[in-house]
Coordinates of C-alpha atoms in Angstrom, one line a residue:
M22 CA 22.4 72.3 -9.1
S23 CA 21.5 69.7 -6.4
K24 CA 20.9 70.8 -2.8
S25 CA 23.2 68.1 -1.6
V26 CA 26.2 69.4 -3.5
K27 CA 25.6 73.0 -2.3
A28 CA 25.2 71.8 1.3
A29 CA 28.4 69.7 1.1
L30 CA 30.4 72.6 -0.5
F31 CA 29.3 75.0 2.2
A32 CA 30.0 72.5 5.0
N33 CA 33.4 71.5 3.7
G34 CA 34.5 75.1 3.0
V35 CA 33.9 76.1 6.6
I36 CA 35.4 72.9 7.9
A37 CA 38.5 73.1 5.8
I38 CA 39.3 76.6 7.0
A39 CA 38.7 75.6 10.7
K40 CA 40.8 72.4 10.4
G41 CA 43.6 74.2 8.6
M42 CA 43.8 76.8 11.4
A43 CA 43.7 74.2 14.0
A44 CA 46.4 72.1 12.4
F45 CA 48.6 75.2 12.2
F46 CA 48.2 76.2 15.8
T47 CA 48.3 72.6 17.3
G48 CA 50.8 70.9 15.0
S49 CA 48.5 67.8 14.8
A50 CA 49.3 65.5 11.8
S51 CA 45.9 63.9 12.0
M52 CA 44.2 67.3 11.9
M53 CA 46.4 68.3 9.0
A54 CA 45.3 65.1 7.2
E55 CA 41.7 66.1 7.9
A56 CA 42.3 69.6 6.7
I57 CA 43.6 68.3 3.4
H58 CA 40.7 65.9 3.2
S59 CA 38.1 68.7 3.6
T60 CA 40.0 71.0 1.1
A61 CA 40.0 68.1 -1.4
D62 CA 36.3 67.7 -0.8
C63 CA 35.7 71.4 -1.7
G64 CA 37.5 70.9 -5.0
N65 CA 35.5 67.7 -5.5
Q66 CA 32.2 69.6 -5.1
A67 CA 33.4 72.2 -7.6
L68 CA 34.1 69.4 -10.1
V69 CA 30.7 67.8 -9.5
M70 CA 29.1 71.2 -10.1
L71 CA 31.0 71.5 -13.4
G72 CA 29.8 68.0 -14.4
E73 CA 26.1 69.0 -13.6
K74 CA 26.4 72.2 -15.6
Q75 CA 27.9 70.3 -18.6
A76 CA 25.3 67.5 -18.3
S77 CA 22.4 70.0 -18.3
R78 CA 23.3 71.2 -21.9
G79 CA 21.1 68.5 -23.4
R80 CA 21.2 67.2 -26.9
S81 CA 23.3 68.6 -29.7
E82 CA 24.6 67.7 -33.2
Y83 CA 27.6 66.0 -31.6
H84 CA 25.8 64.6 -28.6
S85 CA 22.5 63.2 -29.9
F86 CA 21.7 61.5 -26.5
G87 CA 22.8 64.5 -24.5
Q88 CA 25.9 65.0 -22.3
G89 CA 24.6 63.3 -19.2
K90 CA 27.8 61.2 -18.9
A91 CA 29.8 64.4 -18.1
N92 CA 28.5 63.8 -14.5
F93 CA 30.1 60.4 -14.5
F94 CA 33.4 61.7 -15.9
W95 CA 33.9 64.6 -13.5
S96 CA 32.8 62.4 -10.6
F97 CA 35.5 59.9 -11.7
V98 CA 38.0 62.8 -11.5
V99 CA 36.8 63.4 -8.0
A100 CA 37.7 59.8 -7.1
V101 CA 41.2 60.5 -8.4
V102 CA 41.6 63.7 -6.4
L103 CA 40.3 62.0 -3.3
F104 CA 42.8 59.2 -3.8
L105 CA 45.9 61.3 -4.6
L106 CA 45.4 64.5 -2.6
G107 CA 43.4 63.1 0.3
G108 CA 44.6 59.6 0.8
L109 CA 48.2 59.6 -0.2
F110 CA 49.0 63.0 1.5
S111 CA 47.4 61.8 4.7
L112 CA 49.6 58.6 4.6
Y113 CA 52.6 60.8 4.1
E114 CA 51.7 63.0 7.1
G115 CA 51.1 59.9 9.2
F116 CA 54.5 58.3 8.4
H117 CA 56.3 61.5 9.0
R118 CA 54.7 62.0 12.4
I119 CA 55.3 58.4 13.5
Q120 CA 59.0 58.9 12.7
D121 CA 59.0 62.1 14.7
P122 CA 56.1 62.2 17.2
Q123 CA 55.4 65.5 18.8
P124 CA 52.9 66.5 21.6
I125 CA 49.8 68.1 20.4
E126 CA 49.3 71.7 21.5
N127 CA 45.9 73.1 22.4
P128 CA 44.0 69.8 22.2
L129 CA 40.8 71.6 23.3
L130 CA 40.9 73.6 20.1
I131 CA 41.0 70.4 18.1
L132 CA 38.1 69.0 20.1
G133 CA 36.0 72.2 19.4
I134 CA 36.8 71.8 15.6
I135 CA 35.7 68.2 15.7
V136 CA 32.3 69.1 17.3
L137 CA 31.7 71.8 14.7
S138 CA 32.8 69.5 11.9
I139 CA 30.5 66.7 13.0
L140 CA 27.5 69.1 13.1
L141 CA 28.2 70.5 9.6
E142 CA 29.0 67.1 8.0
S143 CA 25.9 65.5 9.6
S144 CA 23.7 68.3 8.2
A145 CA 25.2 67.8 4.7
L146 CA 24.7 64.0 4.9
R147 CA 21.1 64.5 5.9
V148 CA 20.5 66.6 2.8
A149 CA 22.1 64.0 0.6
L150 CA 20.1 61.2 2.2
K151 CA 16.8 63.1 1.8
E152 CA 17.6 63.9 -1.9
S153 CA 18.3 60.2 -2.5
N154 CA 15.2 59.1 -0.6
S155 CA 17.4 56.9 1.6
K156 CA 18.1 56.4 5.2
L157 CA 21.4 56.1 7.1
K158 CA 21.0 52.4 7.6
D159 CA 20.5 51.9 3.8
I160 CA 23.5 54.0 2.8
F161 CA 25.6 51.1 1.5
S162 CA 22.7 49.9 -0.6
T163 CA 22.1 53.4 -2.0
I164 CA 25.8 53.7 -2.9
K165 CA 25.7 50.4 -4.7
H166 CA 22.5 50.9 -6.7
S167 CA 22.4 54.7 -7.3
S168 CA 23.0 55.9 -10.8
S169 CA 23.3 59.6 -9.7
S170 CA 27.0 60.3 -9.6
H171 CA 26.7 63.5 -7.5
I172 CA 24.7 61.5 -4.8
L173 CA 27.5 58.8 -4.9
V174 CA 30.2 61.5 -4.4
V175 CA 28.4 63.3 -1.6
L176 CA 27.3 60.2 0.3
I177 CA 30.8 58.7 0.2
E178 CA 32.5 62.0 1.1
D179 CA 30.2 62.9 4.0
S180 CA 30.1 59.4 5.5
G181 CA 33.9 59.2 5.1
A182 CA 34.3 62.6 6.7
L183 CA 32.3 61.5 9.8
L184 CA 34.4 58.3 10.1
G185 CA 37.5 60.3 9.7
L186 CA 36.4 62.6 12.5
M187 CA 35.8 59.6 14.8
I188 CA 39.4 58.4 14.0
L189 CA 40.7 61.9 14.7
T190 CA 38.9 62.0 18.1
L191 CA 40.4 58.6 19.0
G192 CA 43.8 59.7 17.9
L193 CA 43.6 62.9 19.9
V194 CA 42.6 61.1 23.1
L195 CA 45.3 58.5 22.8
S196 CA 47.9 61.0 21.8
E197 CA 47.1 63.2 24.8
F198 CA 46.9 60.4 27.4
V199 CA 49.0 57.6 26.1
H200 CA 51.7 58.6 23.5
P201 CA 52.0 61.3 20.8
I202 CA 52.7 58.6 18.2
F203 CA 49.0 57.9 18.1
D204 CA 48.5 61.2 16.3
G205 CA 50.5 59.8 13.4
I206 CA 48.7 56.5 13.5
A207 CA 45.4 58.3 13.3
A208 CA 46.7 60.2 10.2
L209 CA 47.6 56.8 8.6
M210 CA 44.2 55.4 9.4
I211 CA 42.5 58.5 7.8
G212 CA 44.6 58.1 4.7
S213 CA 43.8 54.4 4.4
L214 CA 40.1 55.3 4.9
L215 CA 40.2 57.9 2.1
I216 CA 41.9 55.4 -0.3
G217 CA 39.3 52.8 0.5
L218 CA 36.4 55.2 -0.1
S219 CA 38.0 56.5 -3.4
S220 CA 38.3 52.8 -4.5
I221 CA 34.6 52.3 -3.9
L222 CA 33.9 55.4 -5.9
F223 CA 36.2 54.1 -8.7
I224 CA 34.3 50.9 -8.9
E225 CA 30.8 52.4 -8.9
L226 CA 31.7 55.1 -11.4
K227 CA 33.5 52.7 -13.7
K228 CA 30.2 50.7 -14.1
L229 CA 28.4 53.9 -15.1
L230 CA 31.1 55.1 -17.4
I231 CA 31.3 51.9 -19.5
G232 CA 27.5 51.6 -19.7
E233 CA 25.7 50.0 -16.8
S234 CA 22.2 48.7 -17.5
L235 CA 19.1 48.7 -15.4
D236 CA 19.1 45.9 -12.8
R237 CA 17.6 42.5 -13.6
Q238 CA 14.5 43.0 -11.5
T239 CA 13.6 46.3 -13.2
T240 CA 14.2 44.8 -16.7
K241 CA 11.8 41.9 -15.7
Q242 CA 9.2 44.5 -14.6
I243 CA 9.4 46.2 -18.0
K244 CA 9.0 43.0 -19.8
E245 CA 6.0 42.1 -17.7
L246 CA 4.4 45.5 -18.3
I247 CA 4.8 45.1 -22.1
K248 CA 3.2 41.6 -22.0
E249 CA 0.3 42.8 -19.9
E250 CA -0.4 46.2 -21.6
S251 CA 0.4 45.7 -25.3
N252 CA -2.5 44.9 -27.6
V253 CA -0.3 44.1 -30.6
L254 CA 2.6 42.1 -29.0
V255 CA 3.4 38.6 -30.2
H256 CA 7.0 38.2 -28.8
I257 CA 9.6 40.4 -27.0
N258 CA 12.9 39.9 -28.7
A259 CA 15.1 42.0 -26.4
V260 CA 15.0 44.8 -23.8
R261 CA 18.3 46.6 -23.5
S262 CA 19.2 49.6 -21.4
M263 CA 22.1 51.9 -20.4
F264 CA 22.5 54.8 -18.0
I265 CA 23.5 57.9 -20.1
G266 CA 23.4 60.3 -17.2
S267 CA 22.5 60.7 -13.6
N268 CA 19.1 58.9 -13.3
E269 CA 18.8 59.1 -17.1
V270 CA 18.3 55.8 -19.1
L271 CA 18.4 54.8 -22.7
L272 CA 15.9 52.0 -23.2
I273 CA 15.7 50.0 -26.5
I274 CA 12.9 47.4 -26.9
S275 CA 12.7 45.0 -29.8
M276 CA 9.4 43.1 -30.3
N277 CA 7.3 41.2 -32.9
V278 CA 3.7 42.3 -33.4
K279 CA 0.6 40.8 -35.0
D280 CA 0.7 40.8 -38.8
D281 CA -2.8 42.1 -39.0
A282 CA -2.1 45.1 -36.7
T283 CA -2.5 48.5 -38.5
G284 CA 0.2 51.2 -38.5
H285 CA -2.1 53.4 -36.3
E286 CA -2.7 50.6 -33.8
I287 CA 1.0 49.9 -33.5
E288 CA 1.8 53.6 -33.1
Q289 CA -0.8 54.1 -30.4
D290 CA 0.4 50.9 -28.6
I291 CA 4.0 52.1 -28.6
K292 CA 3.0 55.5 -27.4
E293 CA 1.0 54.1 -24.5
L294 CA 3.8 51.6 -23.6
K295 CA 6.3 54.5 -23.4
Y296 CA 4.0 56.5 -21.1
K297 CA 3.4 53.5 -18.8
I298 CA 7.1 52.6 -18.6
Q299 CA 8.1 56.2 -17.8
T300 CA 5.3 56.3 -15.1
M301 CA 6.5 53.0 -13.6
L302 CA 10.1 54.2 -13.5
K303 CA 9.4 57.8 -12.5
E304 CA 12.7 58.1 -10.6
H305 CA 14.4 57.9 -14.0
K306 CA 14.3 60.1 -17.1
M307 CA 13.7 57.7 -19.9
Q308 CA 14.7 57.8 -23.6
I309 CA 12.7 54.9 -25.0
Y310 CA 13.0 53.5 -28.6
V311 CA 11.0 50.6 -29.9
D312 CA 11.8 48.4 -32.9
V313 CA 8.8 46.6 -34.3
F314 CA 8.6 43.6 -36.6
E315 CA 5.5 42.0 -38.0
F316 CA 5.3 38.3 -37.1

């Protein structure tokens, strides 16, 4: 199980309890929205863990390429939970509080919970960034290009949680010093944020579920490696790929070889090409198959 998922589950568990207690004692709609958000995140981490466990079962009679796509499926369920339980409930809380604005009790308690939450969420986000070999400034690029569904979920959840806490802080200040209606407005903003983030997760996971390929630049690098390293190649017919799990790739290469190449030479050539491709793409676990035709 990945460290980022464990860190996120621990952080969200503590935060959900703290936010729930704060919402109960203060009557804040935006804090209740955040409590539901963190509770949903805990369930999401449990689903991601379930996906990782199923994906680790490997090949079987009925799953000859393994069950790596279980990660994608359960992460997609996470997006649904984030959308329904997190986003829509927060919108409901916001509309309800705007219609009947009430002063927030014990605002200092909310402020303390916000500080605790920021510390815990930041720590979980750092673990996820480290695991994905990324930096905070590159987080959008990482989300766009990552094939690791649990990294996608944790990065989107943790970054969304921090943005939600900023909105919560702004709503608390305005509600306390301007008008209580801003508590409901903050809850609406948090709900809209969660729906937006879940939509991003929908889009990224849909690409993986229906069979996303390696990017064009990586495919070009594979073709160049084959041309430079193969001793029997005449022509590359096709290079096709598909993600079949988190950072797990099915790669199929079709190529024509010299008609005077012996079976042993072709076999050794393919073996060396597979090793060199895997070495070049060491961040991925490769399943490589090569179709060879004499030219």
